[in-house]
Amino acid sequence: MHNPVVAIVGATGAVGVEFLRCLEERKFPLGKLRLLASARSAGKTMTFKGEEITVEELTEDSFDGVDIALFSAGGGISRKYAPAAVKAGAVVIDNSSAFRMDPDVPLVIPEVNPEAAQANKGIIANPNCTTAITPLWPIHKKNHVKRLIASTYQSASGAGHSAMEELRESTRATLEGRDYRHSVLPHPYAFNLFSHNSPMDAESGYNEEELKMPREMHKIFKDPDIRVAATCVRVPVLRAHAEALTVEFENPITPDEVREILSTAPGVKVVDDREKNYFPMPKDSTGQGDILVGRIRYDTSDPSGKSIMMFVSGDQLLKGAALNAVQIAELLVTDAADKKLDQAASA
Amino acid sequence: MHNPVVAIVGATGAVGVEFLRCLEERKFPLGKLRLLASARSAGKTMTFKGEEITVEELTEDSFDGVDIALFSAGGGISRKYAPAAVKAGAVVIDNSSAFRMDPDVPLVIPEVNPEAAQANKGIIANPNCTTAITPLWPIHKKNHVKRLIASTYQSASGAGHSAMEELRESTRATLEGRDYRHSVLPHPYAFNLFSHNSPMDAESGYNEEELKMPREMHKIFKDPDIRVAATCVRVPVLRAHAEALTVEFENPITPDEVREILSTAPGVKVVDDREKNYFPMPKDSTGQGDILVGRIRYDTSDPSGKSIMMFVSGDQLLKGAALNAVQIAELLVTDAADKKLDQAASA
């Protein structure tokens, strides 16, 4: 694929805006950019590389001539319009959970399983943010992850622009002593936190967000034996997530070994300054493509020497969404470029 | 002890104010109340049962005639003045960590080890908030806790009034687009979170707050075999803490059994509505003496059927500090009252 025509579905959303930023900042070799959104947003303009682009209404006929369609407008929109995009010849990179567990759809983190992207049948799924910012793959390759216990500290951005606005406005109201009626999230958000707002599986007592983590890790790592239990919590932070991880490996491993592996891993930055009490924080990971990792230490509740604790923070809108999707798009372009080079070399 | 004279050391602090409220609301059988604080606060007045009480400067001579001294002014003040209070004949109930690990000082949660309070030699220690709001004792009595992994979501109040003010003011500044120079906590707090601000043990990589949890649980539960690993995180919430707990028991146990045990435990309220997605939240536990517990479910990372996950929230200033201390004081008074009754009965 050379200089592809890229369409963004959900261009005006929290992730949509970051799609534009990532494409621009990473100098994505773009043929043309088209912005698609609901009728309500159609006609608005957005700036890309200094030029105004008008948002078009999303319809089933929107994908003529589109090579890559980046979807981030919720599972319903993906289910409805992704088939039309594929039919028109586009590769869909979908940020929703709609197709992630479909056996015909690769689920890709470019640092983990880039090869899976090439095997697509028209749709490639982007993992959930909580999975995308869990930087265990580089360690898993050397010493298999057997068990993961995760507690998340998830920001407002995961629930979109309107949730971020609700956090800001409800906090402002609280500080001014005014009442505020929340409408986006199910509980008051100002200076409060609550169990993740995704639907709860009444039988197991796990919510959808928590169930995504084992499913997606199993698929991306191609290892269904990893035992995962997550507690997902929405905290009053605007746009970067954090996670406290307890990870049991197959064999003994030291914190120093983990630190060394992660310090050279792509997309990961070790921030682990015990002396200065400086560790990963949403404030620092906001706007940053790398996942920050620190607090790397032995799990004192496991004397086997196989269990490590760490704390990570990653920008939900970037590595947890837009950046990962654009990195997948780059794989498609690079692959095509590589193939061309190969063909040229063998000609 | 009958109608004791109670002194509050650190009366104007975040916990001090709650001491007054707890004594008043619980109709503590008070002889007299004296308020002690630093020279800076001396002369201020505080209201108790509709009457103004003047704050006196804390000196070594402050404890003449005092029966019970409730300390919450930091470890340094406790180390300096608690001996003087004991010498003057008072029983000190200390909210700091100064004496918690002293083998001569009982560490008491009234719902767990009330008997320990009676064996005091002048000082009784109040546990750290994170330990006080972990409601595992009623389960432990039936099925021993073998391992605990805790991730905390700790509010500003644990760092005092000034930290709460810093959270409010820095958030206000952020919303108004103004700069704010933080001075109380080590990192920007508005819409951010960070690893707990207590000193870090450079060798183990655990901070003081995290190390308190195993130490205090071992002492209070009289069980040094419980293996504990905690990750303590400061979140932008004003005054109630939350904790995600993964608890491995000696024998298999079901979520229903845990729910049943906790539903009749004193000081605990089960809030576990999967249908309405309603679980413990700081908003609800603020101002409430009970610890809220929910999200009770199997730990899907442990197939043994012995491991349970739950999410708790408790008011850091109440059960995590002032309330627990006042409950200890009640044990002293009740005990004296009981003894008197016993003497009367045997006379």
XYZ file of C-alpha atoms in Angstrom, chain B residues 77-225:
149
model
C 4.643 15.138 68.533
C 3.564 11.714 69.799
C 7.142 10.668 70.563
C 7.773 13.959 72.354
C 4.582 14.373 74.390
C 3.029 10.933 74.879
C 5.492 10.019 77.671
C 4.526 13.208 79.549
C 0.858 12.328 79.199
C 1.456 8.804 80.504
C 3.530 10.162 83.367
C 0.627 12.422 84.304
C -1.592 9.341 84.510
C -3.379 9.522 81.153
C -3.910 6.673 78.742
C -2.670 7.795 75.343
C -4.512 6.644 72.221
C -2.113 7.519 69.457
C -3.079 7.862 65.826
C 0.517 8.191 64.585
C 2.806 5.331 63.628
C 5.281 6.226 66.427
C 4.474 3.375 68.798
C 2.545 0.902 66.661
C 5.306 -1.666 66.461
C 6.404 -1.255 70.105
C 5.856 -4.683 71.745
C 4.641 -2.888 74.894
C 1.976 -0.994 72.969
C -1.225 -2.739 71.918
C -2.407 -1.959 68.390
C -6.169 -2.089 68.428
C -9.140 -2.315 66.098
C -12.073 -2.659 68.509
C -13.928 -5.059 66.195
C -10.835 -7.300 66.037
C -8.842 -7.290 69.281
C -10.664 -5.231 71.952
C -9.035 -7.329 74.697
C -5.620 -5.952 73.705
C -6.675 -2.435 74.741
C -7.021 -3.475 78.368
C -3.433 -4.728 78.482
C -2.030 -1.265 77.795
C 0.887 0.209 79.740
C -0.235 3.760 79.109
C -0.173 3.909 75.312
C -2.542 2.274 72.831
C -1.856 2.653 69.127
C -4.446 3.271 66.442
C -3.662 1.415 63.208
C -2.909 3.054 59.896
C -5.987 3.850 57.819
C -5.222 1.246 55.152
C -5.142 -1.490 57.784
C -8.177 -0.202 59.664
C -10.425 -0.294 56.618
C -9.448 -3.836 55.568
C -12.394 -5.877 56.881
C -10.831 -9.330 56.789
C -10.979 -10.277 60.478
C -14.502 -11.750 60.510
C -13.498 -14.043 57.625
C -10.058 -14.808 59.053
C -11.659 -16.152 62.237
C -13.362 -18.867 60.160
C -10.863 -19.369 57.353
C -7.368 -17.977 57.767
C -6.098 -15.323 55.408
C -2.879 -16.672 53.897
C -2.119 -13.990 51.328
C -3.298 -10.453 50.634
C -2.544 -8.330 47.592
C -3.854 -4.788 48.025
C -3.943 -1.825 45.661
C -5.054 1.334 47.406
C -6.829 4.425 46.150
C -5.973 6.876 48.947
C -7.515 10.274 49.412
C -5.960 13.628 50.246
C -7.138 13.627 53.867
C -4.489 11.079 54.851
C -1.958 13.861 54.350
C -3.995 16.336 56.412
C -6.081 19.480 55.956
C -3.398 21.184 53.901
C -3.297 18.331 51.384
C -7.067 18.494 51.001
C -6.740 22.215 50.423
C -3.952 21.639 47.901
C -6.164 19.217 45.991
C -9.011 21.740 45.922
C -6.855 24.737 45.034
C -4.725 23.010 42.398
C -7.856 21.596 40.773
C -9.479 25.026 40.755
C -6.343 26.492 39.170
C -6.245 23.761 36.516
C -9.890 24.341 35.613
C -9.228 28.056 35.314
C -6.064 27.553 33.278
C -3.848 29.022 35.991
C -0.493 27.692 37.192
C -0.296 26.248 40.671
C 2.832 25.548 42.682
C 2.268 22.500 44.885
C 3.942 22.589 48.281
C 2.247 19.956 50.461
C 2.443 16.846 48.308
C 5.448 15.991 46.132
C 3.587 15.912 42.812
C 0.844 17.869 41.062
C -2.440 16.497 42.364
C -5.180 17.980 40.149
C -6.637 15.216 37.954
C -3.462 13.235 38.631
C -2.447 10.331 40.874
C 0.905 9.161 42.183
C 2.652 6.527 44.241
C 2.131 7.221 47.964
C 4.224 10.085 49.291
C 5.643 8.248 52.332
C 9.399 7.545 52.387
C 10.549 4.729 50.139
C 12.634 1.836 51.372
C 15.237 1.880 48.612
C 16.213 -1.749 49.169
C 12.784 -3.381 48.880
C 11.118 -0.751 46.703
C 8.163 -0.526 49.084
C 7.140 2.754 50.693
C 6.383 3.132 54.410
C 2.657 3.124 53.821
C 2.903 -0.231 52.064
C 5.142 -1.735 54.741
C 2.680 -0.773 57.478
C 0.017 -3.087 56.147
C 1.752 -6.462 56.720
C 3.341 -5.323 60.012
C 0.072 -4.064 61.459
C -2.021 -6.987 60.219
C 0.452 -9.446 61.736
C 0.252 -7.683 65.087
C -3.508 -7.097 65.206
C -4.453 -10.541 63.857
C -1.667 -12.173 65.928
C -0.711 -14.072 62.799
C 2.759 -13.376 61.413
C 2.258 -15.890 58.602
